[in-house]
Amino acid sequence: RAEFGLTGSDDFSVRLSSDGASWLDALVLDRDTGLAQFPAGLSVGQGGNVLDFFEQGSWTPEVADAQTGGNVATATEADGRYVRIGNLVHLSIALNGIDVTGLTGTQWFYIRNLPFACGSANAHRGIFIPQTKFVSFPDALTGINLAGSDVIIFAKLNSGAALGVLQVSDVISTSSGLQGHMTYLIGD
């Protein structure tokens, strides 16, 4: 069974029912904006993959010397943005004026409070660009989202040598920053 029109609302909708008593909105067109909504999700092509979630927003990245607890750094700017489509999250980070005073130098450098935790079976990488004189080595940083967590640690390239983990003591300036992007999966 199916209905379409302005049933119970000024928004145009297509409704479906298996029994004629309870109805499910499959498509709703907003009367003011014209935007289409698919309350039950959107399946494209064959198979069981359903696009059932979309969200975009902001979050506040936190620099610390531990995955949980520990000491927290200050920053003059700590801006995070994200887009989540299904179980895929793309985020961007802008941290400026990071002051690591009070953090333990031998501990790893963490960014915490990601908007969604990474799936327990997944660990993902992203590209991050340190500003000049942010770290004590010349090469790039690769952000690694720890499986099952809402934190990022950083692998460093030491002039072509093996990767190491960025420690708080590697950060040499309190007036520089770090920007980057990462895409990762949530769920398993």
mmCIF file of C-alpha atoms in Angstrom:
data_model
loop_
_atom_site.group_PDB
_atom_site.id
_atom_site.type_symbol
_atom_site.label_atom_id
_atom_site.label_comp_id
_atom_site.label_asym_id
_atom_site.label_seq_id
_atom_site.Cartn_x
_atom_site.Cartn_y
_atom_site.Cartn_z
ATOM 1 C CA ARG A 1 0.000 0.000 0.000
ATOM 2 C CA ALA A 2 1.207 3.513 -0.748
ATOM 3 C CA GLU A 3 0.028 7.087 -0.343
ATOM 4 C CA PHE A 4 1.459 10.289 -1.674
ATOM 5 C CA GLY A 5 0.504 13.905 -1.218
ATOM 6 C CA LEU A 6 0.001 16.216 1.758
ATOM 7 C CA THR A 7 -1.189 13.513 4.124
ATOM 8 C CA GLY A 8 -1.273 14.992 7.643
ATOM 9 C CA SER A 9 1.239 17.729 6.772
ATOM 10 C CA ASP A 10 1.973 20.582 4.383
ATOM 11 C CA ASP A 11 5.124 18.703 3.288
ATOM 12 C CA PHE A 12 4.725 16.427 0.272
ATOM 13 C CA SER A 13 5.390 12.819 1.225
ATOM 14 C CA VAL A 14 5.336 9.278 -0.050
ATOM 15 C CA ARG A 15 4.198 6.845 2.633
ATOM 16 C CA LEU A 16 4.199 3.058 2.616
ATOM 17 C CA SER A 17 2.402 0.456 4.698
ATOM 18 C CA SER A 18 2.503 -3.322 4.798
ATOM 19 C CA ASP A 19 -0.840 -3.598 6.647
ATOM 20 C CA GLY A 20 -2.729 -0.351 5.934
ATOM 21 C CA ALA A 21 -2.696 0.566 9.634
ATOM 22 C CA SER A 22 0.864 1.735 10.336
ATOM 23 C CA TRP A 23 2.671 3.943 7.822
ATOM 24 C CA LEU A 24 6.324 4.692 7.106
ATOM 25 C CA ASP A 25 7.457 7.909 5.423
ATOM 26 C CA ALA A 26 9.755 6.887 2.567
ATOM 27 C CA LEU A 27 10.181 10.377 1.073
ATOM 28 C CA VAL A 28 9.386 13.821 2.484
ATOM 29 C CA LEU A 29 9.799 17.060 0.502
ATOM 30 C CA ASP A 30 10.031 20.105 2.777
ATOM 31 C CA ARG A 31 7.435 22.730 1.821
ATOM 32 C CA ASP A 32 9.739 25.669 2.686
ATOM 33 C CA THR A 33 13.111 24.527 1.358
ATOM 34 C CA GLY A 34 12.252 21.854 -1.192
ATOM 35 C CA LEU A 35 14.871 19.578 0.375
ATOM 36 C CA ALA A 36 14.232 15.846 0.100
ATOM 37 C CA GLN A 37 14.427 13.701 3.210
ATOM 38 C CA PHE A 38 14.541 9.914 3.297
ATOM 39 C CA PRO A 39 13.551 9.059 6.903
ATOM 40 C CA ALA A 40 13.968 5.310 6.333
ATOM 41 C CA GLY A 41 17.384 5.734 4.702
ATOM 42 C CA LEU A 42 18.516 5.556 1.103
ATOM 43 C CA SER A 43 19.569 2.388 -0.672
ATOM 44 C CA VAL A 44 21.440 2.881 -3.934
ATOM 45 C CA GLY A 45 22.009 -0.042 -6.259
ATOM 46 C CA GLN A 46 21.747 -3.672 -5.307
ATOM 47 C CA GLY A 47 22.616 -5.151 -1.953
ATOM 48 C CA GLY A 48 21.923 -4.310 1.644
ATOM 49 C CA ASN A 49 23.908 -1.083 1.964
ATOM 50 C CA VAL A 50 21.638 1.667 3.248
ATOM 51 C CA LEU A 51 22.679 5.273 3.676
ATOM 52 C CA ASP A 52 20.928 5.927 6.952
ATOM 53 C CA PHE A 53 22.923 8.700 8.588
ATOM 54 C CA PHE A 54 24.238 12.115 7.614
ATOM 55 C CA GLU A 55 25.559 14.724 10.016
ATOM 56 C CA GLN A 56 27.947 17.633 9.889
ATOM 57 C CA GLY A 57 29.150 19.767 12.740
ATOM 58 C CA SER A 58 31.985 21.075 14.817
ATOM 59 C CA TRP A 59 33.968 19.678 17.718
ATOM 60 C CA THR A 60 36.759 20.890 19.978
ATOM 61 C CA PRO A 61 40.027 18.970 19.657
ATOM 62 C CA GLU A 62 41.993 18.608 22.882
ATOM 63 C CA VAL A 63 45.782 18.146 23.043
ATOM 64 C CA ALA A 64 46.968 15.926 25.898
ATOM 65 C CA ASP A 65 49.777 13.636 27.015
ATOM 66 C CA ALA A 66 47.569 10.584 27.623
ATOM 67 C CA GLN A 67 44.743 8.759 25.878
ATOM 68 C CA THR A 68 42.529 9.435 28.907
ATOM 69 C CA GLY A 69 43.254 11.559 31.968
ATOM 70 C CA GLY A 70 46.768 12.990 31.975
ATOM 71 C CA ASN A 71 47.579 16.646 31.364
ATOM 72 C CA VAL A 72 45.872 18.911 28.825
ATOM 73 C CA ALA A 73 47.587 21.599 26.726
ATOM 74 C CA THR A 74 46.134 24.995 25.905
ATOM 75 C CA ALA A 75 45.729 26.431 22.409
ATOM 76 C CA THR A 76 44.740 29.862 21.140
ATOM 77 C CA GLU A 77 42.655 28.099 18.470
ATOM 78 C CA ALA A 78 41.225 24.592 18.675
ATOM 79 C CA ASP A 79 38.793 24.113 15.823
ATOM 80 C CA GLY A 80 37.433 20.860 14.479
ATOM 81 C CA ARG A 81 34.843 20.184 11.765
ATOM 82 C CA TYR A 82 33.379 16.895 10.608
ATOM 83 C CA VAL A 83 31.028 15.269 8.133
ATOM 84 C CA ARG A 84 29.602 11.831 8.849
ATOM 85 C CA ILE A 85 27.953 9.854 6.062
ATOM 86 C CA GLY A 86 26.800 6.438 7.237
ATOM 87 C CA ASN A 87 29.745 4.982 9.152
ATOM 88 C CA LEU A 88 32.358 7.133 7.342
ATOM 89 C CA VAL A 89 33.665 10.227 9.142
ATOM 90 C CA HIS A 90 35.821 12.928 7.557
ATOM 91 C CA LEU A 91 37.255 15.484 9.940
ATOM 92 C CA SER A 92 39.498 18.525 9.799
ATOM 93 C CA ILE A 93 41.543 20.002 12.612
ATOM 94 C CA ALA A 94 43.118 23.438 13.079
ATOM 95 C CA LEU A 95 45.207 23.884 16.218
ATOM 96 C CA ASN A 96 47.194 27.074 16.687
ATOM 97 C CA GLY A 97 49.213 28.472 19.565
ATOM 98 C CA ILE A 98 49.567 25.072 21.225
ATOM 99 C CA ASP A 99 51.236 25.442 24.627
ATOM 100 C CA VAL A 100 52.484 22.087 25.944
ATOM 101 C CA THR A 101 53.769 23.546 29.219
ATOM 102 C CA GLY A 102 52.769 21.132 31.974
ATOM 103 C CA LEU A 103 52.579 18.088 29.713
ATOM 104 C CA THR A 104 54.986 15.206 30.366
ATOM 105 C CA GLY A 105 57.714 15.331 27.699
ATOM 106 C CA THR A 106 58.226 11.562 27.429
ATOM 107 C CA GLN A 107 54.529 10.882 26.813
ATOM 108 C CA TRP A 108 52.909 10.594 23.383
ATOM 109 C CA PHE A 109 51.233 13.667 21.854
ATOM 110 C CA TYR A 110 47.469 12.973 21.604
ATOM 111 C CA ILE A 111 44.530 14.800 20.066
ATOM 112 C CA ARG A 112 41.413 13.698 21.911
ATOM 113 C CA ASN A 113 37.640 14.117 21.798
ATOM 114 C CA LEU A 114 37.077 13.104 18.171
ATOM 115 C CA PRO A 115 33.379 13.451 17.341
ATOM 116 C CA PHE A 116 32.990 9.662 16.934
ATOM 117 C CA ALA A 117 35.151 6.775 18.133
ATOM 118 C CA CYS A 118 36.937 4.695 15.514
ATOM 119 C CA GLY A 119 35.648 1.150 15.077
ATOM 120 C CA SER A 120 37.317 -1.460 17.278
ATOM 121 C CA ALA A 121 38.662 -3.358 14.282
ATOM 122 C CA ASN A 122 39.857 -0.261 12.427
ATOM 123 C CA ALA A 123 42.822 2.066 12.670
ATOM 124 C CA HIS A 124 43.090 4.818 10.079
ATOM 125 C CA ARG A 125 45.602 7.395 8.984
ATOM 126 C CA GLY A 126 45.363 11.015 7.932
ATOM 127 C CA ILE A 127 47.743 13.712 6.758
ATOM 128 C CA PHE A 128 48.696 16.529 9.119
ATOM 129 C CA ILE A 129 50.869 19.516 8.335
ATOM 130 C CA PRO A 130 52.864 21.028 11.200
ATOM 131 C CA GLN A 131 53.616 24.730 10.989
ATOM 132 C CA THR A 132 57.248 25.767 10.750
ATOM 133 C CA LYS A 133 59.207 25.098 13.957
ATOM 134 C CA PHE A 134 56.360 23.096 15.538
ATOM 135 C CA VAL A 135 58.407 19.917 15.909
ATOM 136 C CA SER A 136 62.090 19.082 16.257
ATOM 137 C CA PHE A 137 62.403 17.151 12.983
ATOM 138 C CA PRO A 138 61.941 18.307 9.394
ATOM 139 C CA ASP A 139 59.538 15.761 7.932
ATOM 140 C CA ALA A 140 55.774 15.163 7.958
ATOM 141 C CA LEU A 141 53.336 13.730 10.463
ATOM 142 C CA THR A 142 50.804 10.997 9.844
ATOM 143 C CA GLY A 143 47.834 10.952 12.199
ATOM 144 C CA ILE A 144 46.725 7.510 13.349
ATOM 145 C CA ASN A 145 43.284 6.986 14.846
ATOM 146 C CA LEU A 146 43.600 4.301 17.519
ATOM 147 C CA ALA A 147 41.155 1.415 17.068
ATOM 148 C CA GLY A 148 38.125 1.663 19.334
ATOM 149 C CA SER A 149 39.032 5.141 20.573
ATOM 150 C CA ASP A 150 38.332 8.822 20.027
ATOM 151 C CA VAL A 151 42.006 9.859 19.896
ATOM 152 C CA ILE A 152 44.711 10.468 17.318
ATOM 153 C CA ILE A 153 48.420 9.825 17.835
ATOM 154 C CA PHE A 154 51.073 10.810 15.310
ATOM 155 C CA ALA A 155 53.729 8.835 13.484
ATOM 156 C CA LYS A 156 56.755 10.935 12.600
ATOM 157 C CA LEU A 157 59.228 10.553 9.788
ATOM 158 C CA ASN A 158 62.775 11.192 10.949
ATOM 159 C CA SER A 159 64.682 12.085 7.784
ATOM 160 C CA GLY A 160 63.684 8.906 6.037
ATOM 161 C CA ALA A 161 64.338 6.664 9.057
ATOM 162 C CA ALA A 162 61.760 4.318 10.563
ATOM 163 C CA LEU A 163 58.533 5.778 11.905
ATOM 164 C CA GLY A 164 58.373 6.780 15.529
ATOM 165 C CA VAL A 165 55.541 8.122 17.664
ATOM 166 C CA LEU A 166 55.410 11.882 18.243
ATOM 167 C CA GLN A 167 56.160 12.685 21.864
ATOM 168 C CA VAL A 168 55.345 15.890 23.715
ATOM 169 C CA SER A 169 59.089 16.647 23.881
ATOM 170 C CA ASP A 170 59.195 16.735 20.044
ATOM 171 C CA VAL A 171 57.023 19.888 20.097
ATOM 172 C CA ILE A 172 59.440 22.820 20.245
ATOM 173 C CA SER A 173 57.237 25.893 19.880
ATOM 174 C CA THR A 174 54.288 27.171 21.869
ATOM 175 C CA SER A 175 53.299 29.625 19.160
ATOM 176 C CA SER A 176 52.957 27.244 16.236
ATOM 177 C CA GLY A 177 50.238 24.866 15.227
ATOM 178 C CA LEU A 178 49.015 21.833 13.386
ATOM 179 C CA GLN A 179 46.391 21.416 10.676
ATOM 180 C CA GLY A 180 45.107 18.276 9.021
ATOM 181 C CA HIS A 181 42.389 16.030 7.692
ATOM 182 C CA MET A 182 41.457 12.448 8.392
ATOM 183 C CA THR A 183 38.827 10.006 7.168
ATOM 184 C CA TYR A 184 37.955 6.964 9.259
ATOM 185 C CA LEU A 185 35.272 4.334 9.845
ATOM 186 C CA ILE A 186 33.167 3.947 12.941
ATOM 187 C CA GLY A 187 31.602 0.626 13.897
ATOM 188 C CA ASP A 188 33.008 -2.719 12.808
#
